[in-house]
XYZ file of C-alpha atoms in Angstrom:
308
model
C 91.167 108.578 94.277
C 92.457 104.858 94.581
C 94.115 104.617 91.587
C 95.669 101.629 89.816
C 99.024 101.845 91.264
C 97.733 101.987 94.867
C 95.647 98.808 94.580
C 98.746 97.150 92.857
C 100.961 97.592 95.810
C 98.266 97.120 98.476
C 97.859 93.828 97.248
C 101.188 93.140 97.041
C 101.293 93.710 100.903
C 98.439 91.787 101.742
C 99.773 88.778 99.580
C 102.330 88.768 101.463
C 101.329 89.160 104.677
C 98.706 86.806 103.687
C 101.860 84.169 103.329
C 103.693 85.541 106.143
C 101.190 85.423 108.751
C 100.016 81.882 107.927
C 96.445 82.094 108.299
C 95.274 81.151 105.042
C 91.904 82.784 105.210
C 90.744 84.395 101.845
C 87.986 86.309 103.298
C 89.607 87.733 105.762
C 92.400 88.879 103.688
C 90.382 90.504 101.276
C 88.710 92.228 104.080
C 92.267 93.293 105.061
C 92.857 94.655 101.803
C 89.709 96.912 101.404
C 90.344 98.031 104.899
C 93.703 99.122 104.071
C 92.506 100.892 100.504
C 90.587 102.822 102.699
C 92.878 103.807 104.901
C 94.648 105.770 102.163
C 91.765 107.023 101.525
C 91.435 108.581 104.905
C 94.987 109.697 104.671
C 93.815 111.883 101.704
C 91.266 113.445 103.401
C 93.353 113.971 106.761
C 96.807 115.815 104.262
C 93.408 118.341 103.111
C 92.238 119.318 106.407
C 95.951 119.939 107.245
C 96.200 122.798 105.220
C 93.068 124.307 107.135
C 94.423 123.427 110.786
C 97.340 125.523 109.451
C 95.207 128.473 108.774
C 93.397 128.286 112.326
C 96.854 128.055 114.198
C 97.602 131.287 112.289
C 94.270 133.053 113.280
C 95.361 131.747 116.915
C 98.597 134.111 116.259
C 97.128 137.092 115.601
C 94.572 136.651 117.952
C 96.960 136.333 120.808
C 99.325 139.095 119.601
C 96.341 141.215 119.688
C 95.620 140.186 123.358
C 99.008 141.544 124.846
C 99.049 144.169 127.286
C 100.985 145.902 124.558
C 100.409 144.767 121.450
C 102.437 146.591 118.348
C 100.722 148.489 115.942
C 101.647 145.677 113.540
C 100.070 143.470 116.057
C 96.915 145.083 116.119
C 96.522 145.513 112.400
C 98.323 142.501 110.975
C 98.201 141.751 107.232
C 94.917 138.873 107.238
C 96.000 137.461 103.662
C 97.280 134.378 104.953
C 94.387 133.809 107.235
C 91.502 135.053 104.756
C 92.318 132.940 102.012
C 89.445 132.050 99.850
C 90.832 128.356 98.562
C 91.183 127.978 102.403
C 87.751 129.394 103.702
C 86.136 126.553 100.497
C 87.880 124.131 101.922
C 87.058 124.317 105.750
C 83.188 124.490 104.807
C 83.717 121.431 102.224
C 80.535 119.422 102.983
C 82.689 115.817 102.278
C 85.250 116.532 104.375
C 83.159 118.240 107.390
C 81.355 114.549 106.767
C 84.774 112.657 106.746
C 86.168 114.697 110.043
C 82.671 114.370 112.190
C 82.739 110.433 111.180
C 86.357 109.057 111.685
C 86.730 112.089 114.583
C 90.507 113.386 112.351
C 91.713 116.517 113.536
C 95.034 117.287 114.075
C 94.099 119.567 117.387
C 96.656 116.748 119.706
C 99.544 117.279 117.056
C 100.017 121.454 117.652
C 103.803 121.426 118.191
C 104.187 120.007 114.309
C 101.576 122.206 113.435
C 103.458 125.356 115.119
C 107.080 124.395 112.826
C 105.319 123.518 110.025
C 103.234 126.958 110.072
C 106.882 128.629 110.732
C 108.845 127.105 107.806
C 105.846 128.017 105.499
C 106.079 132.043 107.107
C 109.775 132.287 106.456
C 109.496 130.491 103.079
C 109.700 132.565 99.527
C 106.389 131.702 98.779
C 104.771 133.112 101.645
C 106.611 136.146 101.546
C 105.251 136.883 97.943
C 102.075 136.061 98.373
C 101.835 138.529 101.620
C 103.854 141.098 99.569
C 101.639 141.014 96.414
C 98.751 143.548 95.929
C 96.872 140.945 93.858
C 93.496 139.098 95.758
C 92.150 136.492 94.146
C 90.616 133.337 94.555
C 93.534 131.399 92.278
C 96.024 133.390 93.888
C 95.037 132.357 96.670
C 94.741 128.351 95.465
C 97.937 128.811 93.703
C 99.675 129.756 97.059
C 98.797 126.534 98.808
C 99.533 124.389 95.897
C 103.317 126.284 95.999
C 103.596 125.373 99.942
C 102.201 121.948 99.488
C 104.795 120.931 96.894
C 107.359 122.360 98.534
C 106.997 121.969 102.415
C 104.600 119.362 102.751
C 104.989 116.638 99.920
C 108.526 115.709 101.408
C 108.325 116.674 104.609
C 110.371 113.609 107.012
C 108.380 115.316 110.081
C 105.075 114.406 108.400
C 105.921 111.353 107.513
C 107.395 110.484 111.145
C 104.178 111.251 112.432
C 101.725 109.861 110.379
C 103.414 106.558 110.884
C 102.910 106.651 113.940
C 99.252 107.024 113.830
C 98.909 104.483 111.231
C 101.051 101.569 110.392
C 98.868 101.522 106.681
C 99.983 104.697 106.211
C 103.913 103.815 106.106
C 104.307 103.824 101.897
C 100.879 105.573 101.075
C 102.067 109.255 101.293
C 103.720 109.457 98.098
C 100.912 108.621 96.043
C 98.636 110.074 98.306
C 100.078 113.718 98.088
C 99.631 113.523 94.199
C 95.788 113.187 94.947
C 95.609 116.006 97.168
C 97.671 117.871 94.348
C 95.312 116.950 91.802
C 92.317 118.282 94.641
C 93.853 121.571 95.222
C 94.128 122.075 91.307
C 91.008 120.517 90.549
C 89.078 123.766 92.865
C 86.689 126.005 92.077
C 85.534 128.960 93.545
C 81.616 128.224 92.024
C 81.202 125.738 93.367
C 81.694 126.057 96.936
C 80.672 123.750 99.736
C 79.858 121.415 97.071
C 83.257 121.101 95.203
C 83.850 117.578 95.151
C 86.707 115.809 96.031
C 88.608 112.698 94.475
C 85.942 109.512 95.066
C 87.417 106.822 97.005
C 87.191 104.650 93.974
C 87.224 106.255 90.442
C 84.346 103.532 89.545
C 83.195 100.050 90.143
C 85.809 98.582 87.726
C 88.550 99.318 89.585
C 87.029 98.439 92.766
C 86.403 95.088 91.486
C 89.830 95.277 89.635
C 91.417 95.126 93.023
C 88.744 92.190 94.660
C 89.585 89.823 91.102
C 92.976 90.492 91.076
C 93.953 89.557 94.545
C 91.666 86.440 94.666
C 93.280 85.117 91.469
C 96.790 85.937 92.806
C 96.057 83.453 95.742
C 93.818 81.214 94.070
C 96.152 80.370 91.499
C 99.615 80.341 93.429
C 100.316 77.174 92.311
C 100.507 77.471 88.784
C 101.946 81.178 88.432
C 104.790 79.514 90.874
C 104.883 76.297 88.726
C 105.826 79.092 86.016
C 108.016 80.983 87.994
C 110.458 77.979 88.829
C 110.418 76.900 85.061
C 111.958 80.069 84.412
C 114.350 80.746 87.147
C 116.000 76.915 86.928
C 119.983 78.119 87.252
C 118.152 79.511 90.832
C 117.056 77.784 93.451
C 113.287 79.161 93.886
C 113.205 78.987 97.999
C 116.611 81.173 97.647
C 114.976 83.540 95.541
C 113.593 86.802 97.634
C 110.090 86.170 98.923
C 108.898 89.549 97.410
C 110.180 88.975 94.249
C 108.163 85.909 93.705
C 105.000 87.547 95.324
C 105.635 90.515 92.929
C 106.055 88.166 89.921
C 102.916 86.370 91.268
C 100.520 89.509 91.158
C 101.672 89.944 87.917
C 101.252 87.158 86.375
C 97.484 87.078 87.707
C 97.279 90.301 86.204
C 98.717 89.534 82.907
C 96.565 86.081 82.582
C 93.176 87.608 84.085
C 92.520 91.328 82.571
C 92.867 91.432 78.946
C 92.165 94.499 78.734
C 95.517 95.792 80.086
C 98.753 95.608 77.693
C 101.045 93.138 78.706
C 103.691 96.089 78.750
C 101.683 97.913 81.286
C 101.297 95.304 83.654
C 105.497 94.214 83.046
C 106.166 98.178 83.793
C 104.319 98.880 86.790
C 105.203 95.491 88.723
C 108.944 95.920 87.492
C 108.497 99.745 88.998
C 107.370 97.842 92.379
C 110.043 95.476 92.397
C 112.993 98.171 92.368
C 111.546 100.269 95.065
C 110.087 97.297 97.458
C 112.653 94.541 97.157
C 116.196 93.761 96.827
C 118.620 96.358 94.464
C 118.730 93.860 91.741
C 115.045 93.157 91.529
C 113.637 95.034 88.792
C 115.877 93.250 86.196
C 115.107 89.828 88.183
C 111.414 90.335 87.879
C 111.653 91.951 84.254
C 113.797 89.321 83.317
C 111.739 86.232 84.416
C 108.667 87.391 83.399
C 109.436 88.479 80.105
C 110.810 85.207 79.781
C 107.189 83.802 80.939
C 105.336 85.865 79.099
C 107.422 84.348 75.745
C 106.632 81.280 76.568
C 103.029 81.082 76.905
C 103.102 82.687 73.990
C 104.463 79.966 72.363
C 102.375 77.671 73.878
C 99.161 79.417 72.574
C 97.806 80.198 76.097
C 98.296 84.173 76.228
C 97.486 86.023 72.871
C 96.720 89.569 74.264
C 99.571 92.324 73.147
């Protein structure tokens, strides 16, 4: 599930921090960083069993309308789409994430009132009233309606966010890329394969998981010399006036750029650039793509970078 992009920008954080803070310990750091890689991996697994603690608060409904002293007829006999769906009933047996919810003891039983709003936007929502309306039962119907309400209620959702960050300060900018996985998940199900479907891996495979140790041990090992190159390129600026995450960003990616060469040169410049305009200062992506294009040219040049 960790993708690329996700151990780009962790590592950009933990740089940081790792200059911020002052400690100086590699290990440690590293450490850091794994911890927080999985962390938005537990995330991922947390945004799943959401859409199942939805479903119980809505058998909790219907069971309580049934236990008035005068229930309604529509009380008594309500329409058990919603509450029977099959993508739903996979998903709350899904051996993984029983695993993953007995382990880290996630459930989002203390969190009821957001539960209770969320569960009555989705019930006045289009969507909803479709799906209820619809004569048709099947099991991608029935996956197809919670992909609709995730994309729509969930994946921007300021409430959500709110509250995850305050149960995790790692969680603060993993959502976004987090809620694509748990697209790709719902997508991804099949109804043959029950208990058993499986879900994203924390890491695709050991490459990347090593992809993320190499890359933020050569970012710190070799500080010196990516910032050697840094200053030789930004010499109308004064480097200590420059913004600190700029030249942690351009640091990353020069490690990057020098260390895999397997990866084009223009997809390490993109993605870093991508990080720079979101992360730092307004006029950062054209700083960073500007200086290191200017880098990359001249080592070039020099005869000491020959990948494309």
């Amino acid at each position: 599930m960790i993708n690329r992009v996700l151990i780009r920008l962790k590592i950009i954080q933990i740089v940081y921090a790792y200059y911020q803070n002052g400690s100086k310990n590699l290990d440690s750091a590293e450490k850091e960083l794994f911890f927080s890689l999985s962390k938005a991996y537990d995330l991922y697994n947390y945004l799943l069993i959401l859409m199942v603690a939805l479903t119980n608060y809505a058998q909790k409904r219907i069971d309580a309308a049934k236990a008035k002293l005068a229930p309604t007829a529509e009380e008594l006999y309500p329409n058990l789409k919603f509450v029977e769906n099959q993508f739903i009933s996979q998903l709350e047996v899904n051996k993984q994430l029983l695993d993953f919810s007995a382990n880290q003891k996630r459930s989002w039983d203390n969190d009821e009132d957001f539960i209770k709003n969320l569960y009555e936007q989705i019930i006045v929502s289009d969507t909803y009233k479709e799906y209820m309306a619809s004569s048709e039962k099947s099991y991608e119907a029935d996956r197809e309606l919670w992909r609709k309400l995730y994309k729509t209620l969930i994946l921007n959702n300021t409430a959500l966010d709110t509250l995850l960050e305050d149960q995790s300060l790692y969680w603060n900018d993993d959502k976004e890329i987090v809620d694509t996985f748990v697209m790709k998940t719902i997508k991804r199900f099949e109804e043959k394969n029950g208990a058993n479907q499986e879900l994203l891996p924390e890491f695709k495979d050991d490459e990347d998981r090593e992809f993320a140790r190499r890359l933020f041990r050569r970012t710190i090992l070799n500080c010196d010399y990516y910032r050697h190159l840094i200053s030789e390129n930004t010499r109308n600026w004064d480097l200590e006036r420059v913004a600190f995450m700029d030249v942690v960003i351009m640091q990353c990616a020069l490690a990057e750029i020098l260390s895999f060469p397997n990866i084009p040169i223009s997809v390490s410049l993109n993605e870093y650039v991508e990080v720079a305009k979101i992360y730092s200062t307004v006029k950062s992506g054209s700083f960073v793509n500007g200086t290191l294009d200017g880098i990359v040219n001249q080592l070039k040049k020099e005869g000491k970078l020959t990948k494309k």
